[in-house]
Amino acid sequence: DRARRELQARSAAASAALRAGARWVGTLEAILDGQEHSGAELVRELLLELGVSTHMIVERAVTRSTREEAVLGTALFVERASRRGLVLTARYHVPRARRLFRESAAPVEVHAPEALWRHANARERAWIAAGEPNAAALASEAPVERMFTAFEMLLLPLPVGMRSMIEIGAGAWWRGATSP
């Protein structure tokens, strides 16, 4: 339920970003443990519910970890010849996502959905507010973020390609993701 609310918040912020001038929305999350549908499919459905045109949505249900999102997200920006973009994620996840996208040399800024509040309409604001992690969610996610950050630091001496491969595999295992 919380994951769905967070995806709704990201979808609402993405819809607002399109009205503010974004050219497209990419959604990349694969099917994760306990899910019948991929996060990418759910985001597409939510965007359509908000009135976003299908031609504005790039859906690829492939990523199983934040590192993989950074690698494949960066490739998507290159493929679509985008010189800059926005990545939306939960507030507790912003610092680590920023590091990984920066390391992938993605031309993006990483923000929580609340960053698009001023561009959002009433429905989008309701979804953004409902998806804001509460104190319990922040407390439960903090140790996970610390663990993955520590893991990243342990891998720093390795070449980037090897480090990425290990992190992608570990993230996929942690999230119970199926193969893309």
Short mmCIF file of C-alpha atoms in Angstrom, two decimals:
data_model
loop_
_atom_site.label_atom_id
_atom_site.label_comp_id
_atom_site.label_asym_id
_atom_site.label_seq_id
_atom_site.Cartn_x
_atom_site.Cartn_y
_atom_site.Cartn_z
CA ASP A 1 0.00 0.00 0.00
CA ARG A 2 2.80 2.43 0.93
CA ALA A 3 4.73 1.57 -2.22
CA ARG A 4 1.64 2.25 -4.33
CA ARG A 5 1.11 5.63 -2.63
CA GLU A 6 4.75 6.52 -3.28
CA LEU A 7 4.39 5.56 -6.95
CA GLN A 8 1.20 7.63 -7.13
CA ALA A 9 3.10 10.61 -5.72
CA ARG A 10 5.89 10.18 -8.28
CA SER A 11 3.34 9.81 -11.07
CA ALA A 12 1.53 12.96 -9.97
CA ALA A 13 4.82 14.88 -9.83
CA ALA A 14 5.76 13.57 -13.29
CA SER A 15 2.41 14.71 -14.65
CA ALA A 16 3.02 18.15 -13.15
CA ALA A 17 6.54 18.18 -14.65
CA LEU A 18 5.07 17.57 -18.11
CA ARG A 19 2.82 20.61 -17.75
CA ALA A 20 5.86 22.58 -16.57
CA GLY A 21 7.75 21.71 -19.77
CA ALA A 22 9.14 18.18 -19.53
CA ARG A 23 9.04 16.41 -22.90
CA TRP A 24 8.52 12.83 -21.72
CA VAL A 25 8.29 10.55 -18.67
CA GLY A 26 10.31 7.36 -18.31
CA THR A 27 9.35 4.55 -15.97
CA LEU A 28 11.71 1.59 -15.66
CA GLU A 29 10.91 -0.60 -12.62
CA ALA A 30 10.60 -4.36 -13.16
CA ILE A 31 8.29 -6.74 -11.32
CA LEU A 32 9.47 -6.96 -7.70
CA ASP A 33 8.76 -9.53 -5.00
CA GLY A 34 5.06 -9.78 -4.20
CA GLN A 35 3.93 -7.76 -7.20
CA GLU A 36 1.71 -8.97 -10.02
CA HIS A 37 2.67 -6.04 -12.24
CA SER A 38 5.84 -4.05 -12.70
CA GLY A 39 6.27 -0.65 -11.14
CA ALA A 40 6.66 0.68 -14.68
CA GLU A 41 3.23 -0.68 -15.66
CA LEU A 42 1.63 0.79 -12.55
CA VAL A 43 3.19 4.21 -13.18
CA ARG A 44 1.98 4.13 -16.80
CA GLU A 45 -1.57 3.35 -15.61
CA LEU A 46 -1.42 6.15 -13.03
CA LEU A 47 -0.11 8.64 -15.59
CA LEU A 48 -2.90 7.69 -17.99
CA GLU A 49 -5.41 8.15 -15.15
CA LEU A 50 -4.02 11.66 -14.71
CA GLY A 51 -4.56 12.38 -18.39
CA VAL A 52 -0.97 12.01 -19.63
CA SER A 53 -0.84 11.02 -23.30
CA THR A 54 0.65 7.60 -24.07
CA HIS A 55 3.15 9.15 -26.49
CA MET A 56 4.69 11.05 -23.53
CA ILE A 57 5.40 7.82 -21.59
CA VAL A 58 8.44 5.60 -22.09
CA GLU A 59 7.76 2.33 -20.25
CA ARG A 60 10.44 -0.31 -19.81
CA ALA A 61 9.96 -2.79 -16.98
CA VAL A 62 13.64 -3.64 -16.59
CA THR A 63 15.26 -2.16 -13.48
CA ARG A 64 15.68 -4.10 -10.26
CA SER A 65 17.91 -1.79 -8.25
CA THR A 66 18.75 1.88 -7.88
CA ARG A 67 22.12 1.34 -9.56
CA GLU A 68 20.40 -0.27 -12.52
CA GLU A 69 17.94 2.63 -12.65
CA ALA A 70 20.88 5.04 -12.79
CA VAL A 71 22.68 3.07 -15.51
CA LEU A 72 19.63 2.40 -17.69
CA GLY A 73 18.05 5.76 -16.94
CA THR A 74 21.20 7.50 -18.11
CA ALA A 75 21.16 5.40 -21.29
CA LEU A 76 17.53 6.41 -21.84
CA PHE A 77 18.43 10.10 -21.55
CA VAL A 78 21.19 9.60 -24.12
CA GLU A 79 18.91 7.59 -26.42
CA ARG A 80 16.26 10.31 -26.33
CA ALA A 81 18.87 13.08 -26.78
CA SER A 82 17.83 14.77 -23.54
CA ARG A 83 20.35 17.25 -22.24
CA ARG A 84 18.70 17.48 -18.83
CA GLY A 85 16.01 15.79 -16.86
CA LEU A 86 14.41 15.05 -13.54
CA VAL A 87 14.37 11.83 -11.54
CA LEU A 88 11.64 11.48 -8.94
CA THR A 89 12.00 9.21 -5.92
CA ALA A 90 10.90 9.04 -2.29
CA ARG A 91 12.40 11.67 0.02
CA TYR A 92 14.34 9.09 2.06
CA HIS A 93 15.96 7.82 -1.14
CA VAL A 94 17.04 11.12 -2.72
CA PRO A 95 20.65 11.31 -1.38
CA ARG A 96 21.66 7.83 -2.58
CA ALA A 97 19.83 8.18 -5.90
CA ARG A 98 21.62 11.51 -6.49
CA ARG A 99 25.01 9.87 -5.90
CA LEU A 100 24.28 6.99 -8.26
CA PHE A 101 22.89 9.15 -11.06
CA ARG A 102 25.80 11.58 -10.68
CA GLU A 103 28.26 8.68 -10.95
CA SER A 104 26.45 7.49 -14.09
CA ALA A 105 26.93 11.00 -15.53
CA ALA A 106 23.20 11.42 -16.02
CA PRO A 107 22.14 14.96 -16.96
CA VAL A 108 19.50 14.97 -14.23
CA GLU A 109 18.41 16.43 -10.96
CA VAL A 110 16.97 14.03 -8.38
CA HIS A 111 14.10 15.22 -6.20
CA ALA A 112 11.17 13.99 -4.15
CA PRO A 113 7.68 14.52 -5.61
CA GLU A 114 7.14 17.47 -3.25
CA ALA A 115 9.56 19.47 -5.40
CA LEU A 116 6.84 19.70 -8.10
CA TRP A 117 4.12 20.88 -5.69
CA ARG A 118 3.81 24.36 -7.20
CA HIS A 119 3.22 22.88 -10.68
CA ALA A 120 0.69 20.29 -9.50
CA ASN A 121 -3.06 20.57 -9.81
CA ALA A 122 -5.40 19.67 -6.92
CA ARG A 123 -5.58 15.95 -7.74
CA GLU A 124 -1.81 15.67 -8.17
CA ARG A 125 -1.25 17.52 -4.89
CA ALA A 126 -3.54 15.06 -3.12
CA TRP A 127 -1.51 12.14 -4.52
CA ILE A 128 1.78 13.82 -3.65
CA ALA A 129 0.63 14.50 -0.08
CA ALA A 130 -0.66 10.93 0.34
CA GLY A 131 2.66 9.53 -0.88
CA GLU A 132 4.85 11.56 1.47
CA PRO A 133 6.58 9.02 3.73
CA ASN A 134 5.48 9.32 7.36
CA ALA A 135 7.82 9.03 10.36
CA ALA A 136 7.42 5.24 10.52
CA ALA A 137 8.29 4.84 6.84
CA LEU A 138 11.31 7.13 7.19
CA ALA A 139 12.47 5.16 10.24
CA SER A 140 12.06 1.80 8.49
CA GLU A 141 13.85 2.96 5.33
CA ALA A 142 16.78 4.70 7.06
CA PRO A 143 18.61 1.45 7.97
CA VAL A 144 18.14 0.12 4.43
CA GLU A 145 19.55 3.31 2.92
CA ARG A 146 22.50 3.18 5.36
CA MET A 147 23.15 -0.47 4.50
CA PHE A 148 23.20 0.15 0.75
CA THR A 149 25.34 3.26 1.20
CA ALA A 150 27.85 1.26 3.29
CA PHE A 151 27.82 -1.48 0.63
CA GLU A 152 28.54 1.14 -2.07
CA MET A 153 31.47 2.48 -0.03
CA LEU A 154 32.93 -1.01 0.37
CA LEU A 155 32.84 -1.48 -3.39
CA LEU A 156 34.47 1.86 -4.26
CA PRO A 157 37.95 0.38 -4.90
CA LEU A 158 36.52 -1.83 -7.66
CA PRO A 159 36.24 -0.72 -11.28
CA VAL A 160 32.92 0.99 -12.02
CA GLY A 161 31.66 -1.80 -14.28
CA MET A 162 32.31 -4.50 -11.71
CA ARG A 163 30.88 -2.36 -8.91
CA SER A 164 27.74 -1.72 -10.95
CA MET A 165 27.29 -5.40 -11.73
CA ILE A 166 27.58 -6.35 -8.04
CA GLU A 167 25.24 -3.56 -6.90
CA ILE A 168 22.64 -4.39 -9.54
CA GLY A 169 22.69 -8.05 -8.54
CA ALA A 170 22.50 -7.23 -4.83
CA GLY A 171 19.66 -4.77 -5.35
CA ALA A 172 17.74 -7.29 -7.45
CA TRP A 173 18.23 -9.95 -4.78
CA TRP A 174 17.23 -7.56 -1.97
CA ARG A 175 14.07 -6.49 -3.75
CA GLY A 176 13.17 -10.01 -4.86
CA ALA A 177 13.10 -8.90 -8.46
CA THR A 178 12.56 -11.19 -11.37
CA SER A 179 14.92 -11.03 -14.33
CA PRO A 180 14.20 -8.23 -16.80
#
